[in-house]
């Protein structure tokens, strides 16, 4: 206590990293069904079996979720959740938790950071986060795209999250876990979410298709995009637009609200210990 008042503590890097990762997990728990519906819509039409009746047809975000629940059970909406939580603990914790530290590094401790410095700090932590989280994102997408029919296990590619990590590394090499990726309060979340989805959706669809592909299906991300354009047309790059937008907006709202609350709770827990 100083002068009868508790000392305001500045959150440490560890507190920010922990709070950001935990908040990212909370946001994923809330929005994961939307993300799964987005992936299913994005990969739909990629493979065309000889019998049209043998493939599932998804229509719209809620239609996709309803079809998945009806044919695969409610748990299918959370397929890949473990890898998703792995991703948030390694992605959000770095991208958001280290942002302030990176910004101060570039300004040499000054609190006056211009837009250029902020962009540089954001780009740096974003690149670091992608490097750390890329394997988890690949596994998450593979599980979300995997159709699980109750009467048959023949379509399962992986039996568990750890099996997916090991199988991909064994069959596709360590590089298979680092396939191309481009990671991309309320009013700001809607505006930023819409603009981001419009710009990033084509890249996100190609990323999903490429991550979900078997070895040799595409020679690279560019070949994947070209194949989509030729076989399915330009509109294929905006498959899953609505769930992608809804997920991005809701994820950012939940994440940043949770981040502030978790950070405040950790600081409140630490404050009595530092007041003596």
Tab-separated table of C-alpha atoms in Angstrom:
chain	number	residue	atom	x	y	z
A	1	UNK	CA	0.000	0.000	0.000
A	2	UNK	CA	1.272	3.498	-0.858
A	3	UNK	CA	-0.479	6.466	0.749
A	4	UNK	CA	-3.454	4.263	1.614
A	5	UNK	CA	-3.978	3.240	-2.016
A	6	UNK	CA	-3.026	0.048	-3.774
A	7	UNK	CA	-0.275	0.340	-6.334
A	8	UNK	CA	-1.425	-0.044	-9.957
A	9	UNK	CA	0.661	-2.742	-11.540
A	10	UNK	CA	1.579	-2.818	-15.185
A	11	UNK	CA	0.893	-6.295	-16.620
A	12	UNK	CA	4.053	-8.216	-17.321
A	13	UNK	CA	4.808	-9.944	-20.622
A	14	UNK	CA	3.946	-13.281	-19.010
A	15	UNK	CA	0.536	-11.974	-17.914
A	16	UNK	CA	-0.195	-10.627	-21.399
A	17	UNK	CA	0.883	-13.849	-23.112
A	18	UNK	CA	-1.165	-16.027	-20.740
A	19	UNK	CA	-4.221	-13.760	-20.939
A	20	UNK	CA	-4.118	-13.548	-24.735
A	21	UNK	CA	-3.752	-17.311	-25.181
A	22	UNK	CA	-6.538	-18.069	-22.699
A	23	UNK	CA	-8.842	-15.462	-24.258
A	24	UNK	CA	-8.158	-16.946	-27.676
A	25	UNK	CA	-9.242	-20.349	-26.371
A	26	UNK	CA	-12.443	-18.877	-24.920
A	27	UNK	CA	-13.208	-17.213	-28.250
A	28	UNK	CA	-12.570	-20.490	-30.112
A	29	UNK	CA	-14.894	-22.415	-27.801
A	30	UNK	CA	-17.693	-19.956	-28.587
A	31	UNK	CA	-17.149	-19.637	-32.347
A	32	UNK	CA	-15.746	-23.037	-33.368
A	33	UNK	CA	-18.960	-24.348	-35.029
A	34	UNK	CA	-18.903	-21.354	-37.384
A	35	UNK	CA	-15.281	-22.080	-38.253
A	36	UNK	CA	-16.078	-25.740	-38.941
A	37	UNK	CA	-19.035	-24.782	-41.159
A	38	UNK	CA	-16.750	-22.411	-43.046
A	39	UNK	CA	-14.219	-25.171	-43.722
A	40	UNK	CA	-16.900	-27.612	-44.898
A	41	UNK	CA	-18.286	-25.032	-47.327
A	42	UNK	CA	-14.807	-24.158	-48.570
A	43	UNK	CA	-13.844	-27.749	-49.415
A	44	UNK	CA	-17.245	-28.619	-50.891
A	45	UNK	CA	-17.044	-29.269	-54.620
A	46	UNK	CA	-13.346	-30.098	-54.516
A	47	UNK	CA	-13.919	-33.809	-54.985
A	48	UNK	CA	-16.652	-35.034	-57.285
A	49	UNK	CA	-17.487	-38.734	-56.830
A	50	UNK	CA	-19.197	-40.527	-59.684
A	51	UNK	CA	-22.441	-40.786	-57.727
A	52	UNK	CA	-23.734	-37.344	-56.794
A	53	UNK	CA	-25.938	-38.867	-54.160
A	54	UNK	CA	-22.921	-40.160	-52.262
A	55	UNK	CA	-21.626	-36.735	-51.387
A	56	UNK	CA	-23.110	-34.393	-48.845
A	57	UNK	CA	-24.474	-31.062	-49.988
A	58	UNK	CA	-24.100	-28.024	-47.741
A	59	UNK	CA	-26.159	-24.889	-48.212
A	60	UNK	CA	-25.495	-21.802	-46.128
A	61	UNK	CA	-23.928	-21.542	-42.713
A	62	UNK	CA	-26.887	-22.763	-40.644
A	63	UNK	CA	-27.874	-25.344	-43.247
A	64	UNK	CA	-24.342	-26.726	-43.083
A	65	UNK	CA	-24.409	-26.901	-39.291
A	66	UNK	CA	-27.855	-28.560	-39.319
A	67	UNK	CA	-26.737	-31.141	-41.895
A	68	UNK	CA	-23.618	-31.943	-39.876
A	69	UNK	CA	-25.598	-32.393	-36.654
A	70	UNK	CA	-28.220	-34.555	-38.417
A	71	UNK	CA	-25.774	-36.839	-40.230
A	72	UNK	CA	-22.681	-36.828	-37.990
A	73	UNK	CA	-23.945	-35.764	-34.587
A	74	UNK	CA	-23.446	-32.521	-32.587
A	75	UNK	CA	-19.816	-33.353	-31.765
A	76	UNK	CA	-18.896	-32.936	-35.444
A	77	UNK	CA	-19.231	-29.155	-35.027
A	78	UNK	CA	-16.256	-29.293	-32.661
A	79	UNK	CA	-14.104	-31.682	-34.658
A	80	UNK	CA	-10.538	-30.418	-34.429
A	81	UNK	CA	-11.204	-28.359	-31.284
A	82	UNK	CA	-8.133	-29.702	-29.475
A	83	UNK	CA	-5.867	-28.580	-32.312
A	84	UNK	CA	-7.798	-25.298	-32.377
A	85	UNK	CA	-7.028	-24.701	-28.718
A	86	UNK	CA	-3.392	-25.633	-29.343
A	87	UNK	CA	-3.406	-23.018	-32.099
A	88	UNK	CA	-4.787	-20.258	-29.900
A	89	UNK	CA	-2.342	-20.934	-27.084
A	90	UNK	CA	0.528	-20.637	-29.568
A	91	UNK	CA	-0.956	-18.048	-31.963
A	92	UNK	CA	-2.982	-15.548	-29.925
A	93	UNK	CA	-0.477	-15.588	-27.064
A	94	UNK	CA	2.320	-14.520	-29.426
A	95	UNK	CA	0.401	-12.253	-31.823
A	96	UNK	CA	-1.410	-10.291	-29.118
A	97	UNK	CA	0.547	-11.014	-25.955
A	98	UNK	CA	3.902	-9.913	-27.394
A	99	UNK	CA	2.590	-6.968	-29.436
A	100	UNK	CA	3.248	-4.281	-26.800
A	101	UNK	CA	6.733	-5.619	-26.106
A	102	UNK	CA	7.587	-5.667	-29.806
A	103	UNK	CA	6.251	-2.131	-30.221
A	104	UNK	CA	8.432	-0.895	-27.352
A	105	UNK	CA	11.407	-2.716	-28.841
A	106	UNK	CA	11.035	-0.810	-32.111
A	107	UNK	CA	10.494	2.529	-30.313
A	108	UNK	CA	13.332	1.802	-27.844
A	109	UNK	CA	11.021	2.070	-24.867
A	110	UNK	CA	9.057	5.119	-26.008
A	111	UNK	CA	5.272	5.089	-25.630
A	112	UNK	CA	4.837	7.281	-28.720
A	113	UNK	CA	4.546	4.795	-31.552
A	114	UNK	CA	3.505	5.928	-35.014
A	115	UNK	CA	1.375	3.960	-37.444
A	116	UNK	CA	4.476	2.608	-39.198
A	117	UNK	CA	5.877	1.235	-35.948
A	118	UNK	CA	2.532	-0.298	-35.028
A	119	UNK	CA	2.264	-2.005	-38.420
A	120	UNK	CA	5.834	-3.270	-38.117
A	121	UNK	CA	5.208	-4.618	-34.618
A	122	UNK	CA	1.961	-6.256	-35.736
A	123	UNK	CA	3.618	-7.798	-38.785
A	124	UNK	CA	6.482	-9.135	-36.678
A	125	UNK	CA	4.298	-10.762	-34.023
A	126	UNK	CA	1.954	-12.027	-36.743
A	127	UNK	CA	4.810	-13.720	-38.598
A	128	UNK	CA	6.121	-15.209	-35.350
A	129	UNK	CA	2.642	-16.475	-34.440
A	130	UNK	CA	2.160	-18.133	-37.843
A	131	UNK	CA	5.536	-19.857	-37.563
A	132	UNK	CA	4.664	-21.256	-34.133
A	133	UNK	CA	1.021	-22.127	-34.798
A	134	UNK	CA	1.127	-23.407	-38.375
A	135	UNK	CA	1.179	-27.164	-37.554
A	136	UNK	CA	-1.828	-26.770	-35.249
A	137	UNK	CA	-3.753	-24.933	-37.985
A	138	UNK	CA	-3.085	-27.693	-40.518
A	139	UNK	CA	-4.325	-30.375	-38.117
A	140	UNK	CA	-7.375	-28.297	-37.169
A	141	UNK	CA	-8.415	-27.867	-40.811
A	142	UNK	CA	-7.877	-31.573	-41.559
A	143	UNK	CA	-10.174	-32.561	-38.685
A	144	UNK	CA	-12.830	-29.992	-39.565
A	145	UNK	CA	-12.943	-31.209	-43.180
A	146	UNK	CA	-13.072	-34.863	-42.126
A	147	UNK	CA	-16.592	-36.296	-42.494
A	148	UNK	CA	-17.512	-38.585	-39.615
A	149	UNK	CA	-20.438	-40.850	-40.482
A	150	UNK	CA	-21.731	-42.760	-37.413
A	151	UNK	CA	-22.203	-46.001	-39.325
A	152	UNK	CA	-18.736	-46.022	-40.854
A	153	UNK	CA	-15.215	-45.101	-39.837
A	154	UNK	CA	-13.808	-45.601	-43.318
A	155	UNK	CA	-13.596	-41.882	-44.068
A	156	UNK	CA	-11.535	-41.029	-40.991
A	157	UNK	CA	-8.078	-39.748	-41.854
A	158	UNK	CA	-6.827	-39.536	-38.276
A	159	UNK	CA	-7.866	-41.208	-35.034
A	160	UNK	CA	-6.749	-38.419	-32.719
A	161	UNK	CA	-5.042	-35.029	-32.656
A	162	UNK	CA	-1.651	-36.494	-31.760
A	163	UNK	CA	-2.113	-39.162	-34.428
A	164	UNK	CA	-2.700	-36.386	-36.961
A	165	UNK	CA	0.519	-34.584	-35.992
A	166	UNK	CA	2.530	-37.811	-36.240
A	167	UNK	CA	0.857	-39.063	-39.429
A	168	UNK	CA	1.307	-35.799	-41.318
A	169	UNK	CA	4.951	-35.542	-40.243
A	170	UNK	CA	5.597	-39.185	-41.185
A	171	UNK	CA	3.772	-39.242	-44.554
A	172	UNK	CA	4.333	-35.670	-45.741
A	173	UNK	CA	7.460	-34.732	-43.840
A	174	UNK	CA	7.850	-31.911	-41.347
A	175	UNK	CA	7.077	-29.465	-44.172
A	176	UNK	CA	3.573	-30.960	-44.335
A	177	UNK	CA	2.817	-29.292	-41.007
A	178	UNK	CA	3.815	-25.901	-42.419
A	179	UNK	CA	1.589	-25.741	-45.572
A	180	UNK	CA	0.862	-22.216	-46.766
A	181	UNK	CA	-1.146	-20.066	-44.440
A	182	UNK	CA	-2.168	-16.398	-44.215
A	183	UNK	CA	-3.625	-15.560	-41.043
A	184	UNK	CA	-5.496	-12.696	-41.621
A	185	UNK	CA	-15.078	-3.961	-29.761
A	186	UNK	CA	-18.409	-4.309	-31.535
A	187	UNK	CA	-18.666	-1.721	-34.337
A	188	UNK	CA	-14.981	-2.002	-35.128
A	189	UNK	CA	-15.222	-5.779	-35.147
A	190	UNK	CA	-18.037	-5.714	-37.725
A	191	UNK	CA	-16.303	-3.200	-39.992
A	192	UNK	CA	-12.887	-4.818	-39.750
A	193	UNK	CA	-14.406	-8.274	-40.018
A	194	UNK	CA	-16.256	-7.493	-43.241
A	195	UNK	CA	-13.289	-5.793	-44.927
A	196	UNK	CA	-10.935	-8.535	-43.807
A	197	UNK	CA	-13.267	-11.275	-45.035
A	198	UNK	CA	-13.709	-9.633	-48.445
A	199	UNK	CA	-9.965	-9.271	-48.925
A	200	UNK	CA	-8.786	-12.467	-47.247
A	201	UNK	CA	-11.533	-14.920	-48.225
A	202	UNK	CA	-9.896	-16.085	-51.496
A	203	UNK	CA	-6.613	-16.712	-49.699
A	204	UNK	CA	-8.413	-18.428	-46.831
A	205	UNK	CA	-10.279	-20.793	-49.182
A	206	UNK	CA	-7.075	-21.704	-51.015
A	207	UNK	CA	-5.341	-22.182	-47.657
A	208	UNK	CA	-8.087	-24.561	-46.491
A	209	UNK	CA	-8.069	-26.550	-49.732
A	210	UNK	CA	-4.270	-26.794	-49.757
A	211	UNK	CA	-3.999	-27.751	-46.086
A	212	UNK	CA	-6.676	-30.422	-46.536
A	213	UNK	CA	-5.146	-31.842	-49.741
A	214	UNK	CA	-3.430	-35.202	-49.955
A	215	UNK	CA	0.226	-35.300	-51.090
A	216	UNK	CA	0.489	-34.671	-54.822
A	217	UNK	CA	-3.025	-33.287	-55.266
A	218	UNK	CA	-1.644	-29.793	-55.881
A	219	UNK	CA	1.898	-28.758	-56.714
A	220	UNK	CA	1.542	-25.609	-54.631
A	221	UNK	CA	-0.865	-22.933	-53.420
A	222	UNK	CA	-0.831	-21.209	-56.821
A	223	UNK	CA	-1.717	-24.479	-58.574
A	224	UNK	CA	-4.517	-25.021	-56.066
A	225	UNK	CA	-5.944	-21.561	-56.838
A	226	UNK	CA	-5.649	-22.118	-60.594
A	227	UNK	CA	-7.384	-25.512	-60.341
A	228	UNK	CA	-10.242	-23.958	-58.369
A	229	UNK	CA	-10.622	-21.186	-60.926
A	230	UNK	CA	-10.713	-23.591	-63.885
A	231	UNK	CA	-12.950	-26.272	-62.365
A	232	UNK	CA	-15.292	-24.271	-60.130
A	233	UNK	CA	-15.121	-20.682	-61.328
A	234	UNK	CA	-14.347	-17.375	-59.571
A	235	UNK	CA	-17.163	-17.733	-57.033
A	236	UNK	CA	-15.381	-20.717	-55.486
A	237	UNK	CA	-12.959	-18.282	-53.837
A	238	UNK	CA	-15.806	-16.950	-51.698
A	239	UNK	CA	-17.185	-20.248	-50.462
A	240	UNK	CA	-17.940	-20.050	-46.760
A	241	UNK	CA	-17.992	-16.227	-46.799
A	242	UNK	CA	-20.896	-15.831	-44.346
A	243	UNK	CA	-19.614	-18.204	-41.636
A	244	UNK	CA	-16.130	-16.777	-42.109
A	245	UNK	CA	-17.434	-13.247	-41.526
A	246	UNK	CA	-19.635	-14.229	-38.571
A	247	UNK	CA	-16.824	-16.218	-37.007
A	248	UNK	CA	-14.247	-13.451	-37.433
A	249	UNK	CA	-16.504	-10.785	-35.924
A	250	UNK	CA	-17.728	-12.905	-33.002
A	251	UNK	CA	-14.223	-14.278	-32.342
A	252	UNK	CA	-12.732	-10.795	-32.091
A	253	UNK	CA	-15.505	-9.567	-29.805
A	254	UNK	CA	-15.247	-12.545	-27.440
A	255	UNK	CA	-11.458	-12.632	-27.599
A	256	UNK	CA	-10.769	-8.999	-26.749
A	257	UNK	CA	-13.470	-8.790	-24.078
A	258	UNK	CA	-12.087	-11.995	-22.524
A	259	UNK	CA	-8.518	-10.754	-22.865
A	260	UNK	CA	-9.184	-7.603	-20.870
A	261	UNK	CA	-11.144	-9.463	-18.184
A	262	UNK	CA	-8.582	-12.253	-17.790
A	263	UNK	CA	-5.705	-9.776	-17.684
A	264	UNK	CA	-7.553	-7.719	-15.060
A	265	UNK	CA	-8.287	-10.834	-12.977
A	266	UNK	CA	-4.645	-11.947	-13.048
A	267	UNK	CA	-3.497	-8.465	-12.053
A	268	UNK	CA	-6.037	-8.364	-9.220
A	269	UNK	CA	-4.744	-11.722	-7.993
A	270	UNK	CA	-1.146	-10.471	-8.098
A	271	UNK	CA	-1.804	-7.049	-6.550
A	272	UNK	CA	-2.244	-8.090	-2.880
A	273	UNK	CA	1.053	-9.952	-3.024
A	274	UNK	CA	2.844	-6.857	-4.296
A	275	UNK	CA	1.191	-4.405	-1.901
A	276	UNK	CA	3.217	-5.299	1.158
